[in-house]
Amino acid sequence: MADSIPPRDWLLRVWDDEAVAFDVASGDTHYLRPLTRALFQTCQADPGLDAATIAARTATALGVALSADFLNAVDDGLDSLRRIGLLQAP
Amino acid sequence: MKLLQLPPAELRRQLAGPGVWLRTGPFSVRVRSHVPHVAEGLTQLYGQFEVRSPHEAFADFHVSVDRPRGLRRWLRPQVNFAVDGVPPFKPLPLDQAFPMLEWGLNWCVSTRAHQYLIIHAGVVEKNGRAAILPAPPGSGKSTLTAALMLSGWRLLSDELTLIDRRTGLVQPLPRPVSLKNQSIDIIRAFSPDAFVNRESRDTVKGTVAHLRPLRDSVRRQHEPARPGWVIFPRWQAGAAARLTPRSKAQTFMFLAENAFNYSHLGADGFRVGSALIDQTACYDFEYGILDEAVAQFERLAAEGSA
Amino acid sequence: MNAPDLLSRTLRAPDAARALSMGEWDLLLRQAHHAGLTSRLYHILRQAGCDEAIPAPARWHFEAADTLAARQQVAVRWEIAQVKKALGTAGIPLLLLKGAAYVAAGLPAAQGRLFNDLDILVPREALDAAESALMLAGWHATGLSAYDQRYYRRWMHEIPPLQHVQRATVIDVHHAILPDTARSRPDPARLRAQAVAVPGLPGVRVLCATDRILHSAAHLFHDGELPHGLRDLSDLDLLLRDAAREADFWPRLVARAGELELGRSLFHALRYVRHFLATPVPASVDVALARFAPARPVQALLDAVFTRALAPMHPSCEDRLTPAARLAAYVRAHWLRMPPRLLLPHLLHKAFLGEDAREAKAA
């Protein structure tokens, strides 16, 4: 069940560990909090990973433990990314 | 020629006839009005701005502030602001004629001047860098903007921060500073250089008056400034002056949501807004005493670049 | 007929812009602003290579208007995609009308244009399903008085405009291009049968070239409010100039007008688009449409009304007869749309409520 990075144009700007993203097609602007930004970075580097791998790699990148809370937060974050359209569910 | 060089009778004649042509920052305006408060307000607050012959051929905005026709003239005196004959707002009491002109001119700029990203914020400049002060109403932004101008900062604008889309620089529009309620007395007391005109009461914002922009700010109105800081002021009784760094991404989102025309500019709004955030240091600023606030800003201005 | 305004003259002969004085540029921009045509004018000037004639103080006005027009194009494309998705869930094909159609099909009439609502055409049987599908996707019949809702549903047999809860964009769902109660009844099945696909936008269709033009012509005279009469004429002008490049276009247009009972609308539309914008129309068309010409006194009256009602709504384009002309155009449009028994109460209702009624309708 792998998401893909969409072909539509997006503009992304990162400051420290947060980001803002602009969806050129819709004109919508979104804020990405640190975890969501990190998740997106993981997906961008390697599209098509499953949720578990995304969580693991992001945890490593952030230097945090793979706790139950973290996994929940990852689910929420991936949902956000799909909802705004930065990730496309297959 | 400056407006203060126009004899008062001539100013009134032009206002009642072909209109007065004046230039404010990058915009030329033709103003018509038969209302005495308008003539008075222009005389007191726009003295340093350029006027030309009333037969000047081109003006960016053609505005009028006049009493509507009809029975209401005698029942409850009102005044209408119109842009080339079309009133964008409902009429207001005659007492508010001059503030209505100011609000109307702001409306013209914020709804049309899309060559700029227009942020709802005050903006002042010192040592070559501009401090942008966005804030919701009631946060003390205008009081702080006024105090900074009166303390040696150049006023760029009290309400509309214009970011040139091509250069990323702040374009000045140093029109009179709008003050409300307690601000009026605070600023009158703050400096002998402060000239505040007559108060209009019972407006939607409470009691309103305007502070005359200082001569130097008007003189330099065609000099854009590089943005240095985005600072969110918040007045809190008894608070010590405190500057706290703020998330850049969240500051960007605030600007995107609160700028007048961010959504009209599409991808370019995102580009210009991000470039602005790139160049600026972003802070929250809490203060209780105006002098301390000014001192904090002096320290910022004295530091190296952001 | 009285001479067209500076804006019309510049639109039809952009080279004339090279000789304008600063005072004329000032007036031109003001007329264009009132007519909603600043970005269209800019586009026409650019196309004719005359934009370098724009004096420096006037430049930002055109560029700012262009910024808005470009942004709206993006918004329309996005909206088209959303509507297509929503209707797709109900298996209803998307047929776009008016401005959205011009954008989808990449027509010259999309250039420099500002957009209001998105108009679509669905079969009458599919109206309820379309409304449900759109409501599920977030478009609701909000902001209308109970009177206006009844006006649309019961009297005009239309769904009221639907507004999206988040984006605040508005969709007008039509099953015909003129109301059931109107005196002309162009058959929507014929329109749908000739509709064409849009290259690059699968699942999206628009009316064919002749039908687009006839719809624009009909709409001009059947729509009561004419705040953007000149803009609609400008669209029609661009549609005609573009379509006329095809061989046989004019005879096909005339024939189709007959089939769709829109001969009179076409006659009037061509008359006024030529008056304002000097659109080239072959003499053979005048001959073919001559039977739709009204008697001379009626023609004189219509001219007096429409040369005023279609002009930019700017004081410089008005004379003391203009208010009466606008009222006459409004009444006439409604007379064409509704039988008398519905018309009088409707007009009284609108007149009595005044401003509020118009605002509610525009919501």
Coordinates of N, CA and C in Angstrom, one line a residue, chain B residues 160-241:
Chain B
L160 N -0.7 49.6 5.8 CA -0.5 48.8 4.6 C 0.9 48.6 4.3
T161 N 1.5 47.5 4.6 CA 2.9 47.2 4.2 C 2.9 46.7 2.8
L162 N 3.6 47.5 2.0 CA 3.6 47.1 0.5 C 4.9 46.5 0.2
I163 N 4.9 45.2 -0.2 CA 6.2 44.5 -0.6 C 6.2 44.4 -2.1
D164 N 7.1 45.1 -2.7 CA 7.2 45.1 -4.2 C 7.5 43.7 -4.6
R165 N 6.7 43.2 -5.5 CA 6.8 41.8 -5.9 C 8.1 41.6 -6.7
R166 N 8.5 42.6 -7.4 CA 9.7 42.4 -8.2 C 11.0 42.5 -7.4
T167 N 11.1 43.5 -6.5 CA 12.3 43.7 -5.8 C 12.4 43.1 -4.4
G168 N 11.2 42.8 -3.8 CA 11.1 42.3 -2.4 C 11.3 43.4 -1.4
L169 N 11.4 44.7 -1.8 CA 11.6 45.8 -0.9 C 10.3 46.4 -0.4
V170 N 10.3 47.1 0.7 CA 9.1 47.7 1.2 C 8.9 49.1 0.6
Q171 N 7.8 49.3 0.0 CA 7.5 50.6 -0.7 C 6.8 51.5 0.4
P172 N 7.3 52.7 0.7 CA 6.7 53.5 1.6 C 5.4 54.1 1.2
L173 N 4.5 54.3 2.1 CA 3.2 55.0 1.9 C 2.9 55.7 3.2
P174 N 3.7 56.7 3.5 CA 3.7 57.3 4.9 C 2.5 58.3 5.1
R175 N 1.3 57.7 5.1 CA 0.1 58.6 5.3 C -0.1 58.7 6.8
P176 N -1.0 59.6 7.2 CA -1.3 59.8 8.6 C -1.5 58.5 9.3
V177 N -1.1 58.4 10.6 CA -1.2 57.2 11.4 C -2.5 57.3 12.2
S178 N -3.3 56.2 12.0 CA -4.6 56.2 12.6 C -4.4 55.7 14.1
L179 N -5.0 56.5 15.0 CA -4.9 56.2 16.5 C -6.3 56.1 17.0
K180 N -6.4 55.2 18.0 CA -7.8 54.9 18.6 C -7.8 55.1 20.1
N181 N -8.9 55.6 20.6 CA -9.1 55.6 22.0 C -8.0 56.1 22.9
Q182 N -7.4 55.2 23.8 CA -6.4 55.7 24.7 C -5.1 56.1 23.9
S183 N -4.9 55.4 22.8 CA -3.7 55.8 22.0 C -3.5 57.2 21.8
I184 N -4.7 57.9 21.6 CA -4.7 59.3 21.2 C -4.0 60.1 22.2
D185 N -4.4 60.0 23.4 CA -3.8 60.7 24.5 C -2.4 60.3 24.8
I186 N -2.1 59.0 24.7 CA -0.8 58.5 24.9 C 0.2 59.1 24.0
I187 N -0.1 59.2 22.7 CA 0.8 59.7 21.7 C 0.9 61.2 21.8
R188 N -0.2 61.9 22.1 CA -0.1 63.4 22.3 C 0.9 63.7 23.4
A189 N 0.9 62.8 24.4 CA 1.8 63.1 25.6 C 3.2 62.6 25.3
F190 N 3.3 61.7 24.3 CA 4.6 61.0 24.1 C 5.7 62.0 23.6
S191 N 5.2 62.9 22.7 CA 6.2 63.8 22.0 C 5.6 65.1 21.7
P192 N 6.4 66.2 21.8 CA 5.9 67.5 21.4 C 5.8 67.6 19.9
D193 N 6.5 66.7 19.2 CA 6.4 66.7 17.7 C 5.1 66.2 17.2
A194 N 4.3 65.6 18.1 CA 3.1 64.9 17.7 C 2.0 65.9 17.4
F195 N 1.5 65.9 16.2 CA 0.3 66.6 15.9 C -0.8 65.6 15.6
V196 N -1.9 65.6 16.5 CA -3.0 64.7 16.2 C -4.2 65.6 15.9
N197 N -5.0 65.2 14.9 CA -6.1 66.1 14.5 C -7.3 65.8 15.4
R198 N -8.4 66.4 15.1 CA -9.7 66.2 15.9 C -10.1 64.8 15.9
E199 N -10.8 64.5 17.1 CA -11.3 63.1 17.3 C -12.6 63.0 16.6
S200 N -12.9 61.8 16.0 CA -14.2 61.4 15.6 C -14.7 60.3 16.6
R201 N -15.8 60.5 17.1 CA -16.3 59.6 18.1 C -17.2 58.6 17.6
D202 N -17.5 57.5 18.3 CA -18.5 56.5 18.0 C -18.3 55.9 16.6
T203 N -17.1 55.7 16.2 CA -16.8 55.0 15.0 C -16.9 53.5 15.3
V204 N -16.8 52.6 14.3 CA -16.8 51.2 14.6 C -15.5 50.8 15.4
K205 N -14.5 51.6 15.3 CA -13.3 51.3 16.1 C -13.2 52.1 17.4
G206 N -14.3 52.8 17.7 CA -14.2 53.7 18.9 C -13.9 55.1 18.5
T207 N -13.2 55.8 19.4 CA -12.8 57.2 19.0 C -11.5 57.1 18.2
V208 N -11.5 57.9 17.1 CA -10.4 57.8 16.2 C -9.9 59.2 15.8
A209 N -8.6 59.3 15.7 CA -7.9 60.5 15.3 C -6.7 60.1 14.5
H210 N -6.1 61.1 13.8 CA -4.9 60.8 13.0 C -3.7 61.6 13.4
L211 N -2.5 61.0 13.3 CA -1.3 61.7 13.7 C -0.6 62.1 12.4
R212 N -0.1 63.3 12.3 CA 0.6 63.8 11.1 C 1.9 63.1 10.9
P213 N 2.2 62.6 9.7 CA 3.5 61.9 9.5 C 4.6 63.0 9.5
L214 N 5.7 62.7 10.1 CA 6.8 63.6 10.2 C 7.4 64.0 8.8
R215 N 7.9 65.2 8.8 CA 8.4 65.7 7.5 C 9.4 64.8 6.8
D216 N 10.4 64.2 7.6 CA 11.4 63.4 7.1 C 10.8 62.1 6.4
S217 N 9.8 61.6 7.1 CA 9.2 60.3 6.5 C 8.5 60.6 5.2
V218 N 7.9 61.8 5.1 CA 7.2 62.1 3.8 C 8.3 62.5 2.8
R219 N 9.3 63.2 3.2 CA 10.4 63.6 2.3 C 11.0 62.3 1.6
R220 N 11.1 61.3 2.3 CA 11.8 60.1 1.8 C 10.8 59.0 1.3
Q221 N 9.6 59.4 1.0 CA 8.6 58.4 0.7 C 8.8 57.6 -0.6
H222 N 9.8 58.1 -1.4 CA 10.0 57.3 -2.6 C 11.3 56.4 -2.5
E223 N 11.8 56.3 -1.2 CA 12.9 55.4 -1.0 C 12.5 54.1 -0.4
P224 N 12.5 53.0 -1.2 CA 12.1 51.7 -0.6 C 13.1 51.3 0.4
A225 N 12.7 50.3 1.3 CA 13.6 49.8 2.3 C 13.6 48.3 2.3
R226 N 14.8 47.8 2.7 CA 15.0 46.4 2.8 C 14.3 45.9 4.1
P227 N 13.5 44.8 4.0 CA 12.9 44.2 5.2 C 14.0 43.6 6.1
G228 N 13.9 43.9 7.4 CA 14.8 43.4 8.4 C 14.2 42.5 9.4
W229 N 13.0 42.8 9.9 CA 12.3 42.1 11.0 C 10.8 42.0 10.7
V230 N 10.2 40.9 11.2 CA 8.8 40.9 11.3 C 8.5 40.7 12.8
I231 N 7.9 41.7 13.4 CA 7.7 41.7 14.9 C 6.2 41.8 15.3
F232 N 5.7 40.9 16.0 CA 4.3 40.9 16.4 C 4.2 41.6 17.8
P233 N 3.8 42.8 17.9 CA 3.7 43.5 19.2 C 2.5 43.1 19.9
R234 N 2.6 43.1 21.2 CA 1.4 42.9 22.1 C 1.6 43.7 23.3
W235 N 0.7 44.7 23.5 CA 0.8 45.5 24.7 C 0.1 44.8 25.9
Q236 N 0.8 44.7 27.0 CA 0.2 44.1 28.2 C 0.6 44.9 29.4
A237 N -0.4 45.4 30.1 CA -0.2 46.3 31.2 C 0.8 45.7 32.2
G238 N 1.9 46.4 32.5 CA 2.9 46.0 33.5 C 3.9 45.0 33.0
A239 N 3.8 44.6 31.7 CA 4.8 43.7 31.2 C 6.1 44.3 30.9
A240 N 7.2 43.6 31.2 CA 8.5 44.0 30.8 C 8.7 43.8 29.3
A241 N 9.5 44.7 28.7 CA 9.7 44.6 27.3 C 10.5 43.3 27.0

